[in-house]
mmCIF file of C-alpha atoms in Angstrom:
data_model
loop_
_atom_site.group_PDB
_atom_site.id
_atom_site.type_symbol
_atom_site.label_atom_id
_atom_site.label_comp_id
_atom_site.label_asym_id
_atom_site.label_seq_id
_atom_site.Cartn_x
_atom_site.Cartn_y
_atom_site.Cartn_z
ATOM 1 C CA MET M 1 14.683 10.957 -16.479
ATOM 2 C CA THR M 2 17.202 7.590 -16.851
ATOM 3 C CA PRO M 3 17.615 4.278 -15.419
ATOM 4 C CA GLY M 4 20.093 4.139 -12.615
ATOM 5 C CA PRO M 5 23.229 2.125 -13.353
ATOM 6 C CA ARG M 6 21.435 -1.556 -12.941
ATOM 7 C CA ASN M 7 18.232 -0.483 -14.165
ATOM 8 C CA LEU M 8 17.165 -2.447 -10.889
ATOM 9 C CA ILE M 9 15.377 -1.737 -7.660
ATOM 10 C CA THR M 10 18.813 -1.806 -6.080
ATOM 11 C CA ASP M 11 19.547 1.397 -7.892
ATOM 12 C CA VAL M 12 17.881 2.459 -4.226
ATOM 13 C CA ALA M 13 21.026 2.095 -2.370
ATOM 14 C CA GLY M 14 20.599 -0.029 0.765
ATOM 15 C CA LEU M 15 18.815 -2.388 -0.426
ATOM 16 C CA ALA M 16 19.036 -6.111 -2.034
ATOM 17 C CA VAL M 17 17.628 -8.995 -3.726
ATOM 18 C CA GLY M 18 17.860 -12.652 -3.696
ATOM 19 C CA ASN M 19 16.221 -15.514 -5.443
ATOM 20 C CA ALA M 20 16.033 -19.176 -5.166
ATOM 21 C CA GLN M 21 13.900 -21.740 -6.825
ATOM 22 C CA ASP M 22 13.255 -25.175 -7.678
ATOM 23 C CA ASP M 23 13.359 -26.052 -11.358
ATOM 24 C CA ALA M 24 11.509 -29.021 -11.230
ATOM 25 C CA LEU M 25 9.124 -27.386 -8.404
ATOM 26 C CA LYS M 26 8.354 -24.696 -11.147
ATOM 27 C CA SER M 27 8.767 -22.474 -8.113
ATOM 28 C CA GLY M 28 10.728 -20.032 -5.745
ATOM 29 C CA THR M 29 10.916 -17.509 -4.063
ATOM 30 C CA THR M 30 12.156 -13.888 -3.781
ATOM 31 C CA VAL M 31 13.356 -11.363 -0.872
ATOM 32 C CA LEU M 32 13.763 -8.036 -0.848
ATOM 33 C CA LEU M 33 16.213 -7.297 2.322
ATOM 34 C CA SER M 34 16.821 -3.567 3.812
ATOM 35 C CA GLN M 35 20.568 -3.924 4.862
ATOM 36 C CA ASP M 36 20.546 -0.309 6.788
ATOM 37 C CA GLY M 37 17.628 -1.624 9.123
ATOM 38 C CA PRO M 38 14.130 -1.275 9.181
ATOM 39 C CA MET M 39 12.459 0.496 6.124
ATOM 40 C CA THR M 40 9.069 2.515 6.124
ATOM 41 C CA THR M 41 6.325 0.196 4.215
ATOM 42 C CA SER M 42 2.963 0.291 3.063
ATOM 43 C CA TYR M 43 0.711 -1.268 0.618
ATOM 44 C CA SER M 44 -2.168 -1.542 -1.529
ATOM 45 C CA VAL M 45 -4.192 -4.708 -2.624
ATOM 46 C CA MET M 46 -6.231 -3.752 -6.001
ATOM 47 C CA GLY M 47 -6.895 -7.510 -7.323
ATOM 48 C CA GLY M 48 -9.729 -9.816 -5.846
ATOM 49 C CA ALA M 49 -7.728 -13.148 -4.589
ATOM 50 C CA PRO M 50 -4.728 -11.724 -2.659
ATOM 51 C CA GLY M 51 -2.753 -14.281 -0.453
ATOM 52 C CA THR M 52 -0.657 -12.558 2.218
ATOM 53 C CA ARG M 53 1.185 -12.795 5.344
ATOM 54 C CA ASP M 54 1.378 -9.462 8.300
ATOM 55 C CA THR M 55 0.170 -6.762 5.709
ATOM 56 C CA ASP M 56 -2.155 -5.600 8.200
ATOM 57 C CA LEU M 57 0.791 -3.972 10.108
ATOM 58 C CA LEU M 58 1.418 -2.234 7.186
ATOM 59 C CA GLU M 59 -1.480 0.087 7.573
ATOM 60 C CA PRO M 60 -0.699 4.050 8.220
ATOM 61 C CA ASP M 61 -2.217 3.629 11.660
ATOM 62 C CA LYS M 62 -0.628 0.421 12.987
ATOM 63 C CA THR M 63 2.246 0.753 15.224
ATOM 64 C CA VAL M 64 5.254 -1.295 13.563
ATOM 65 C CA PRO M 65 7.075 1.428 12.165
ATOM 66 C CA GLY M 66 9.225 -0.343 9.650
ATOM 67 C CA VAL M 67 9.990 -3.958 8.043
ATOM 68 C CA ASP M 68 12.952 -6.239 7.820
ATOM 69 C CA ALA M 69 12.451 -7.728 4.601
ATOM 70 C CA ILE M 70 9.620 -8.367 2.018
ATOM 71 C CA VAL M 71 8.695 -11.444 0.543
ATOM 72 C CA LEU M 72 7.328 -12.691 -2.903
ATOM 73 C CA SER M 73 6.851 -15.843 -3.175
ATOM 74 C CA GLY M 74 5.243 -18.685 -5.540
ATOM 75 C CA GLY M 75 3.067 -21.454 -4.203
ATOM 76 C CA SER M 76 0.324 -19.906 -3.565
ATOM 77 C CA ALA M 77 -0.935 -20.061 0.229
ATOM 78 C CA PHE M 78 2.217 -22.692 0.768
ATOM 79 C CA GLY M 79 4.300 -19.947 -0.266
ATOM 80 C CA LEU M 80 3.789 -17.889 2.796
ATOM 81 C CA ALA M 81 6.119 -19.779 4.893
ATOM 82 C CA ALA M 82 8.943 -18.715 3.102
ATOM 83 C CA ALA M 83 8.375 -15.482 4.930
ATOM 84 C CA GLN M 84 9.083 -18.012 7.976
ATOM 85 C CA GLY M 85 12.139 -19.020 6.938
ATOM 86 C CA VAL M 86 13.645 -15.601 6.046
ATOM 87 C CA MET M 87 11.996 -14.379 9.812
ATOM 88 C CA ASP M 88 14.028 -17.338 11.197
ATOM 89 C CA ALA M 89 17.230 -16.632 9.683
ATOM 90 C CA LEU M 90 17.050 -12.438 10.285
ATOM 91 C CA ALA M 91 16.278 -13.470 14.238
ATOM 92 C CA ARG M 92 19.678 -15.701 14.293
ATOM 93 C CA GLN M 93 21.380 -12.347 12.811
ATOM 94 C CA GLY M 94 19.656 -10.143 15.697
ATOM 95 C CA ARG M 95 17.325 -8.242 13.683
ATOM 96 C CA GLY M 96 13.933 -7.310 14.410
ATOM 97 C CA PHE M 97 11.039 -5.379 16.224
ATOM 98 C CA GLN M 98 12.342 -4.671 19.720
ATOM 99 C CA VAL M 99 10.066 -5.179 22.761
ATOM 100 C CA HIS M 100 11.923 -4.857 25.526
ATOM 101 C CA SER M 101 14.502 -7.943 25.351
ATOM 102 C CA ALA M 102 12.453 -9.690 22.354
ATOM 103 C CA ARG M 103 13.530 -8.953 18.897
ATOM 104 C CA VAL M 104 10.749 -10.147 16.171
ATOM 105 C CA PRO M 105 11.643 -9.725 12.441
ATOM 106 C CA ILE M 106 9.085 -8.085 10.203
ATOM 107 C CA VAL M 107 8.654 -9.928 7.030
ATOM 108 C CA PRO M 108 5.103 -9.137 5.293
ATOM 109 C CA ALA M 109 4.757 -11.328 2.308
ATOM 110 C CA ALA M 110 2.426 -11.983 -1.150
ATOM 111 C CA ILE M 111 2.284 -15.097 -2.545
ATOM 112 C CA VAL M 112 1.278 -16.001 -6.515
ATOM 113 C CA PHE M 113 -0.304 -19.019 -7.931
ATOM 114 C CA ASP M 114 1.659 -21.284 -9.601
ATOM 115 C CA LEU M 115 0.274 -24.730 -8.720
ATOM 116 C CA LEU M 116 -1.035 -25.964 -12.013
ATOM 117 C CA ASN M 117 2.293 -24.987 -14.358
ATOM 118 C CA ASN M 118 3.348 -28.982 -14.802
ATOM 119 C CA GLY M 119 5.970 -28.641 -11.926
ATOM 120 C CA GLN M 120 5.982 -31.385 -9.403
ATOM 121 C CA LYS M 121 4.046 -30.302 -6.345
ATOM 122 C CA ASP M 122 3.963 -33.899 -4.824
ATOM 123 C CA TRP M 123 6.130 -32.674 -1.771
ATOM 124 C CA THR M 124 5.782 -33.977 1.718
ATOM 125 C CA ASP M 125 7.489 -31.193 3.551
ATOM 126 C CA ASN M 126 6.679 -27.418 2.498
ATOM 127 C CA PRO M 127 9.681 -26.401 0.399
ATOM 128 C CA TYR M 128 9.015 -22.712 0.857
ATOM 129 C CA PRO M 129 10.996 -21.919 4.302
ATOM 130 C CA THR M 130 13.939 -23.447 3.024
ATOM 131 C CA LEU M 131 13.477 -21.423 -0.478
ATOM 132 C CA GLY M 132 13.033 -18.094 1.725
ATOM 133 C CA GLN M 133 16.683 -18.877 3.730
ATOM 134 C CA GLN M 134 18.083 -19.479 0.356
ATOM 135 C CA ALA M 135 16.825 -16.326 -1.244
ATOM 136 C CA LEU M 136 17.856 -14.623 1.715
ATOM 137 C CA ALA M 137 21.443 -15.728 1.737
ATOM 138 C CA ASN M 138 21.471 -15.175 -1.861
ATOM 139 C CA ALA M 139 20.642 -11.058 -1.555
ATOM 140 C CA SER M 140 22.990 -9.339 -3.642
ATOM 141 C CA GLN M 141 22.463 -5.743 -5.671
ATOM 142 C CA ASP M 142 22.748 -7.725 -8.935
ATOM 143 C CA PHE M 143 20.497 -10.144 -9.646
ATOM 144 C CA VAL M 144 19.034 -11.758 -12.689
ATOM 145 C CA LEU M 145 15.255 -11.139 -14.206
ATOM 146 C CA GLY M 146 12.832 -13.633 -16.177
ATOM 147 C CA THR M 147 12.460 -17.444 -14.655
ATOM 148 C CA THR M 148 14.085 -17.023 -11.457
ATOM 149 C CA GLY M 149 13.253 -16.443 -7.713
ATOM 150 C CA ALA M 150 9.225 -16.451 -7.358
ATOM 151 C CA GLY M 151 9.123 -15.968 -11.422
ATOM 152 C CA THR M 152 9.916 -18.893 -12.258
ATOM 153 C CA GLY M 153 6.748 -20.439 -12.349
ATOM 154 C CA ALA M 154 4.785 -17.832 -13.649
ATOM 155 C CA THR M 155 2.768 -17.255 -16.569
ATOM 156 C CA ASP M 156 0.616 -14.507 -17.974
ATOM 157 C CA ALA M 157 -2.453 -15.285 -20.307
ATOM 158 C CA GLN M 158 -0.257 -15.970 -23.440
ATOM 159 C CA HIS M 159 3.386 -16.283 -22.311
ATOM 160 C CA LYS M 160 5.269 -17.369 -19.441
ATOM 161 C CA GLY M 161 5.724 -14.622 -16.639
ATOM 162 C CA GLY M 162 9.021 -13.854 -14.600
ATOM 163 C CA LEU M 163 10.575 -11.689 -12.014
ATOM 164 C CA GLY M 164 11.191 -8.418 -13.603
ATOM 165 C CA SER M 165 12.375 -5.058 -12.209
ATOM 166 C CA ALA M 166 13.385 -1.466 -13.361
ATOM 167 C CA SER M 167 14.530 1.950 -12.005
ATOM 168 C CA LEU M 168 14.269 5.782 -12.388
ATOM 169 C CA VAL M 169 16.470 8.718 -11.281
ATOM 170 C CA LEU M 170 14.321 11.261 -10.679
ATOM 171 C CA PRO M 171 15.548 15.171 -11.791
ATOM 172 C CA ASP M 172 16.098 16.146 -8.140
ATOM 173 C CA GLY M 173 18.631 13.234 -7.906
ATOM 174 C CA THR M 174 15.578 10.856 -5.958
ATOM 175 C CA THR M 175 15.714 6.919 -7.118
ATOM 176 C CA ILE M 176 12.749 5.085 -7.269
ATOM 177 C CA GLY M 177 12.657 0.872 -8.464
ATOM 178 C CA ALA M 178 10.213 -1.440 -8.830
ATOM 179 C CA LEU M 179 10.029 -4.862 -8.443
ATOM 180 C CA VAL M 180 6.913 -7.383 -10.131
ATOM 181 C CA VAL M 181 6.101 -11.276 -10.093
ATOM 182 C CA VAL M 182 3.924 -11.149 -13.239
ATOM 183 C CA ASN M 183 1.448 -14.148 -12.628
ATOM 184 C CA ALA M 184 -1.546 -12.469 -14.405
ATOM 185 C CA LEU M 185 -4.699 -13.433 -15.651
ATOM 186 C CA GLY M 186 -3.815 -10.433 -18.707
ATOM 187 C CA SER M 187 -1.506 -9.986 -20.905
ATOM 188 C CA ALA M 188 1.596 -8.430 -21.614
ATOM 189 C CA THR M 189 1.638 -8.339 -25.193
ATOM 190 C CA THR M 190 -1.340 -6.557 -27.082
ATOM 191 C CA PRO M 191 -3.720 -8.988 -29.494
ATOM 192 C CA SER M 192 -1.247 -8.875 -32.289
ATOM 193 C CA GLY M 193 1.295 -10.829 -29.826
ATOM 194 C CA ARG M 194 4.175 -8.617 -30.827
ATOM 195 C CA HIS M 195 3.935 -5.876 -28.882
ATOM 196 C CA PHE M 196 3.768 -4.623 -25.446
ATOM 197 C CA TRP M 197 1.014 -2.697 -23.919
ATOM 198 C CA ALA M 198 3.907 -0.773 -21.843
ATOM 199 C CA ALA M 199 5.779 0.095 -25.136
ATOM 200 C CA PRO M 200 5.006 3.823 -24.504
ATOM 201 C CA PHE M 201 7.289 3.879 -21.513
ATOM 202 C CA GLU M 202 10.008 1.789 -22.427
ATOM 203 C CA ILE M 203 13.380 3.230 -22.043
ATOM 204 C CA GLY M 204 16.306 1.965 -24.826
ATOM 205 C CA ASP M 205 15.571 -1.508 -25.665
ATOM 206 C CA GLU M 206 14.976 -3.082 -22.444
ATOM 207 C CA PHE M 207 12.257 -4.821 -23.725
ATOM 208 C CA GLY M 208 12.990 -5.599 -26.954
ATOM 209 C CA GLY M 209 12.396 -2.059 -28.535
ATOM 210 C CA LEU M 210 9.671 -3.872 -30.555
ATOM 211 C CA GLY M 211 7.946 -0.210 -30.367
ATOM 212 C CA PRO M 212 3.871 0.766 -30.111
ATOM 213 C CA ASP M 213 1.823 -1.812 -31.528
ATOM 214 C CA PRO M 214 0.654 -0.333 -34.898
ATOM 215 C CA ALA M 215 -2.757 -1.195 -34.958
ATOM 216 C CA SER M 216 -5.619 1.445 -34.515
ATOM 217 C CA ASN M 217 -9.086 1.284 -32.506
ATOM 218 C CA LEU M 218 -9.953 -1.101 -29.769
ATOM 219 C CA GLN M 219 -8.708 -4.438 -30.803
ATOM 220 C CA PRO M 220 -10.103 -7.772 -29.548
ATOM 221 C CA LEU M 221 -8.105 -9.500 -26.612
ATOM 222 C CA ARG M 222 -7.024 -13.154 -27.749
ATOM 223 C CA PRO M 223 -8.368 -15.998 -26.337
ATOM 224 C CA SER M 224 -6.258 -17.047 -23.409
ATOM 225 C CA ARG M 225 -3.818 -19.509 -23.567
ATOM 226 C CA LYS M 226 -3.472 -19.810 -20.050
ATOM 227 C CA ALA M 227 -7.015 -20.525 -19.332
ATOM 228 C CA ALA M 228 -7.103 -23.156 -21.712
ATOM 229 C CA ALA M 229 -4.174 -24.856 -20.493
ATOM 230 C CA MET M 230 -4.771 -24.870 -16.527
ATOM 231 C CA ALA M 231 -7.484 -22.755 -15.542
ATOM 232 C CA GLN M 232 -9.155 -19.299 -15.303
ATOM 233 C CA HIS M 233 -8.202 -19.086 -11.382
ATOM 234 C CA GLY M 234 -5.120 -19.041 -10.120
ATOM 235 C CA ASN M 235 -3.472 -16.043 -11.266
ATOM 236 C CA THR M 236 -1.881 -12.534 -9.441
ATOM 237 C CA THR M 237 1.089 -9.851 -9.987
ATOM 238 C CA ILE M 238 2.514 -9.267 -7.088
ATOM 239 C CA GLY M 239 5.147 -6.216 -6.608
ATOM 240 C CA ILE M 240 7.159 -3.708 -4.633
ATOM 241 C CA VAL M 241 8.225 -0.220 -5.224
ATOM 242 C CA ALA M 242 10.768 1.259 -3.169
ATOM 243 C CA THR M 243 12.667 4.756 -2.986
ATOM 244 C CA ASP M 244 15.584 6.538 -1.130
ATOM 245 C CA ALA M 245 13.182 9.771 -0.597
ATOM 246 C CA THR M 246 12.055 10.097 3.231
ATOM 247 C CA LEU M 247 8.363 8.819 3.176
ATOM 248 C CA ASP M 248 6.258 8.236 6.107
ATOM 249 C CA LYS M 249 3.799 5.113 6.137
ATOM 250 C CA ALA M 250 0.988 7.306 4.978
ATOM 251 C CA ALA M 251 3.045 8.286 1.812
ATOM 252 C CA CYS M 252 3.905 4.806 1.451
ATOM 253 C CA LYS M 253 0.304 3.898 0.909
ATOM 254 C CA ARG M 254 -0.364 6.298 -1.522
ATOM 255 C CA LEU M 255 2.708 5.349 -3.555
ATOM 256 C CA ALA M 256 1.634 2.046 -3.756
ATOM 257 C CA THR M 257 -1.453 3.084 -4.625
ATOM 258 C CA ALA M 258 -0.466 5.226 -7.494
ATOM 259 C CA ALA M 259 1.780 2.621 -8.645
ATOM 260 C CA HIS M 260 -1.127 0.256 -9.391
ATOM 261 C CA ASP M 261 -1.635 2.292 -12.698
ATOM 262 C CA GLY M 262 1.330 0.548 -13.666
ATOM 263 C CA TYR M 263 -0.295 -2.987 -13.825
ATOM 264 C CA ALA M 264 -2.837 -1.407 -15.665
ATOM 265 C CA ARG M 265 -0.594 0.109 -18.440
ATOM 266 C CA ALA M 266 1.149 -3.122 -18.970
ATOM 267 C CA LEU M 267 -1.249 -5.508 -18.344
ATOM 268 C CA VAL M 268 -4.503 -6.152 -19.969
ATOM 269 C CA PRO M 269 -6.800 -6.886 -18.004
ATOM 270 C CA ALA M 270 -5.612 -6.094 -14.372
ATOM 271 C CA HIS M 271 -7.126 -5.929 -11.031
ATOM 272 C CA THR M 272 -9.534 -8.713 -12.171
ATOM 273 C CA PRO M 273 -11.222 -10.791 -9.559
ATOM 274 C CA TYR M 274 -9.338 -13.581 -10.227
ATOM 275 C CA ASP M 275 -6.085 -11.673 -9.677
ATOM 276 C CA GLY M 276 -4.783 -10.947 -6.426
ATOM 277 C CA ASP M 277 -3.256 -7.954 -7.599
ATOM 278 C CA LEU M 278 -0.991 -5.729 -4.725
ATOM 279 C CA ILE M 279 1.938 -3.309 -4.600
ATOM 280 C CA PHE M 280 3.964 -2.980 -1.087
ATOM 281 C CA ALA M 281 6.017 0.834 -1.425
ATOM 282 C CA SER M 282 8.858 1.061 0.978
ATOM 283 C CA SER M 283 11.192 4.134 1.884
ATOM 284 C CA THR M 284 14.714 3.717 2.816
ATOM 285 C CA GLY M 285 15.009 7.309 4.117
ATOM 286 C CA ARG M 286 18.462 7.712 2.958
ATOM 287 C CA ARG M 287 17.608 11.145 1.082
ATOM 288 C CA GLY M 288 15.697 13.559 2.735
ATOM 289 C CA PRO M 289 11.985 14.227 1.663
ATOM 290 C CA PRO M 290 11.023 14.631 -2.043
ATOM 291 C CA SER M 291 11.120 18.168 -3.534
ATOM 292 C CA ASP M 292 7.901 19.729 -4.268
ATOM 293 C CA GLU M 293 8.188 19.294 -7.953
ATOM 294 C CA VAL M 294 8.727 15.489 -7.428
ATOM 295 C CA MET M 295 6.732 14.867 -4.686
ATOM 296 C CA PRO M 296 3.165 15.106 -6.585
ATOM 297 C CA MET M 297 4.843 12.964 -9.592
ATOM 298 C CA LEU M 298 6.252 10.026 -7.652
ATOM 299 C CA GLY M 299 3.365 7.745 -7.969
ATOM 300 C CA HIS M 300 3.623 8.578 -11.626
ATOM 301 C CA PHE M 301 7.425 7.459 -11.568
ATOM 302 C CA ALA M 302 6.384 4.889 -9.576
ATOM 303 C CA SER M 303 3.971 3.090 -11.608
ATOM 304 C CA VAL M 304 6.227 4.040 -15.023
ATOM 305 C CA CYS M 305 9.086 1.984 -13.542
ATOM 306 C CA MET M 306 6.254 -0.817 -12.527
ATOM 307 C CA ALA M 307 4.879 -1.020 -16.090
ATOM 308 C CA ARG M 308 8.452 -1.184 -17.602
ATOM 309 C CA ALA M 309 9.419 -4.144 -14.924
ATOM 310 C CA ILE M 310 6.163 -6.042 -15.951
ATOM 311 C CA ALA M 311 7.510 -6.356 -19.654
ATOM 312 C CA ARG M 312 11.293 -6.938 -18.749
ATOM 313 C CA ALA M 313 9.691 -10.043 -16.716
ATOM 314 C CA ILE M 314 8.017 -11.200 -19.684
ATOM 315 C CA TRP M 315 10.759 -10.284 -22.048
ATOM 316 C CA GLU M 316 13.723 -11.796 -19.806
ATOM 317 C CA ALA M 317 11.643 -15.375 -19.183
ATOM 318 C CA THR M 318 13.346 -18.318 -20.988
ATOM 319 C CA PRO M 319 12.031 -21.352 -21.871
ATOM 320 C CA SER M 320 12.625 -24.701 -19.893
ATOM 321 C CA ALA M 321 10.810 -28.667 -19.842
ATOM 322 C CA ASN M 322 7.769 -29.042 -19.917
ATOM 323 C CA ASP M 323 6.452 -25.423 -19.903
ATOM 324 C CA ALA M 324 2.770 -25.112 -20.298
ATOM 325 C CA LEU M 325 3.078 -21.636 -22.040
ATOM 326 C CA PRO M 326 5.853 -20.616 -24.714
ATOM 327 C CA THR M 327 8.228 -17.272 -23.942
ATOM 328 C CA ALA M 328 7.130 -14.309 -25.173
ATOM 329 C CA ARG M 329 10.760 -14.015 -26.695
ATOM 330 C CA GLN M 330 10.278 -17.352 -28.683
ATOM 331 C CA GLU M 331 7.159 -16.159 -30.107
ATOM 332 C CA ILE M 332 8.280 -12.947 -31.149
ATOM 333 C CA LEU M 333 11.428 -13.732 -32.462
ATOM 334 C CA GLN M 334 10.532 -16.765 -34.594
ATOM 335 C CA THR M 335 7.399 -14.866 -36.548
#
């Protein structure tokens, strides 16, 4: 198995990702767009504090067969309005679920809490609908990682968080990818601060090539810088896994559930009562069903992509004015 040519979720043909952010706000929005029409999608929540829009319809027993786009956003509950901006723009393009003469774009969304990160949050009009429309307009196969889009103001326990992505091409030719916003209560780095929990899954030096932590036995976790600088509450890691294999909604539900293993492999702790940890899973259906060899392993491959994407989000974060926490790269490379 190797990454796709971009090592991004957009290695899954038919997908595009757009980002928009406000650096003074220290927040932003990310949109995953299906360029081929609706994509079959479900989701799984394993954190105790999620913030979502239009996720009930993604359950396998619900009627709507697919979604036009998925929104990941900062802004806590205010950020859910980004999906309205995306929905309005898609409606102008004539996209959406058709009911007789009406079309309704289906745009589920999830948010992270980034209201205490020293950004300017004294707006009078909610900025997120505009950010959503800008992110949609910026959708492309190529996009940057780290301090961008919905990851602009994200943090984990020790460092700036960010936007991450990774992909794999599987033995039967199926492509799977992950996109994630890391704003976790837990840490992506081990107690030494110099290695990533996800190191065993790294391909090449995609997040620094630092290798696994050589420390043996169970190490106590470092006190959380995030809790000291902001608050114990206000976390969430939200992500998407996508594949070109043909899956129904039930299989997408299973894929989303299994992909949460990537959170547990890359963030310690994960799935806490103060995290809204959520994963969407989408199928573009460009290929046929996975082979008998790949199908039972698809969730594992998704979790590996997700673990790598989380570490890449932290590694690619860049410093900016008034940051509450340092970047991992600053700390690792200076020690």
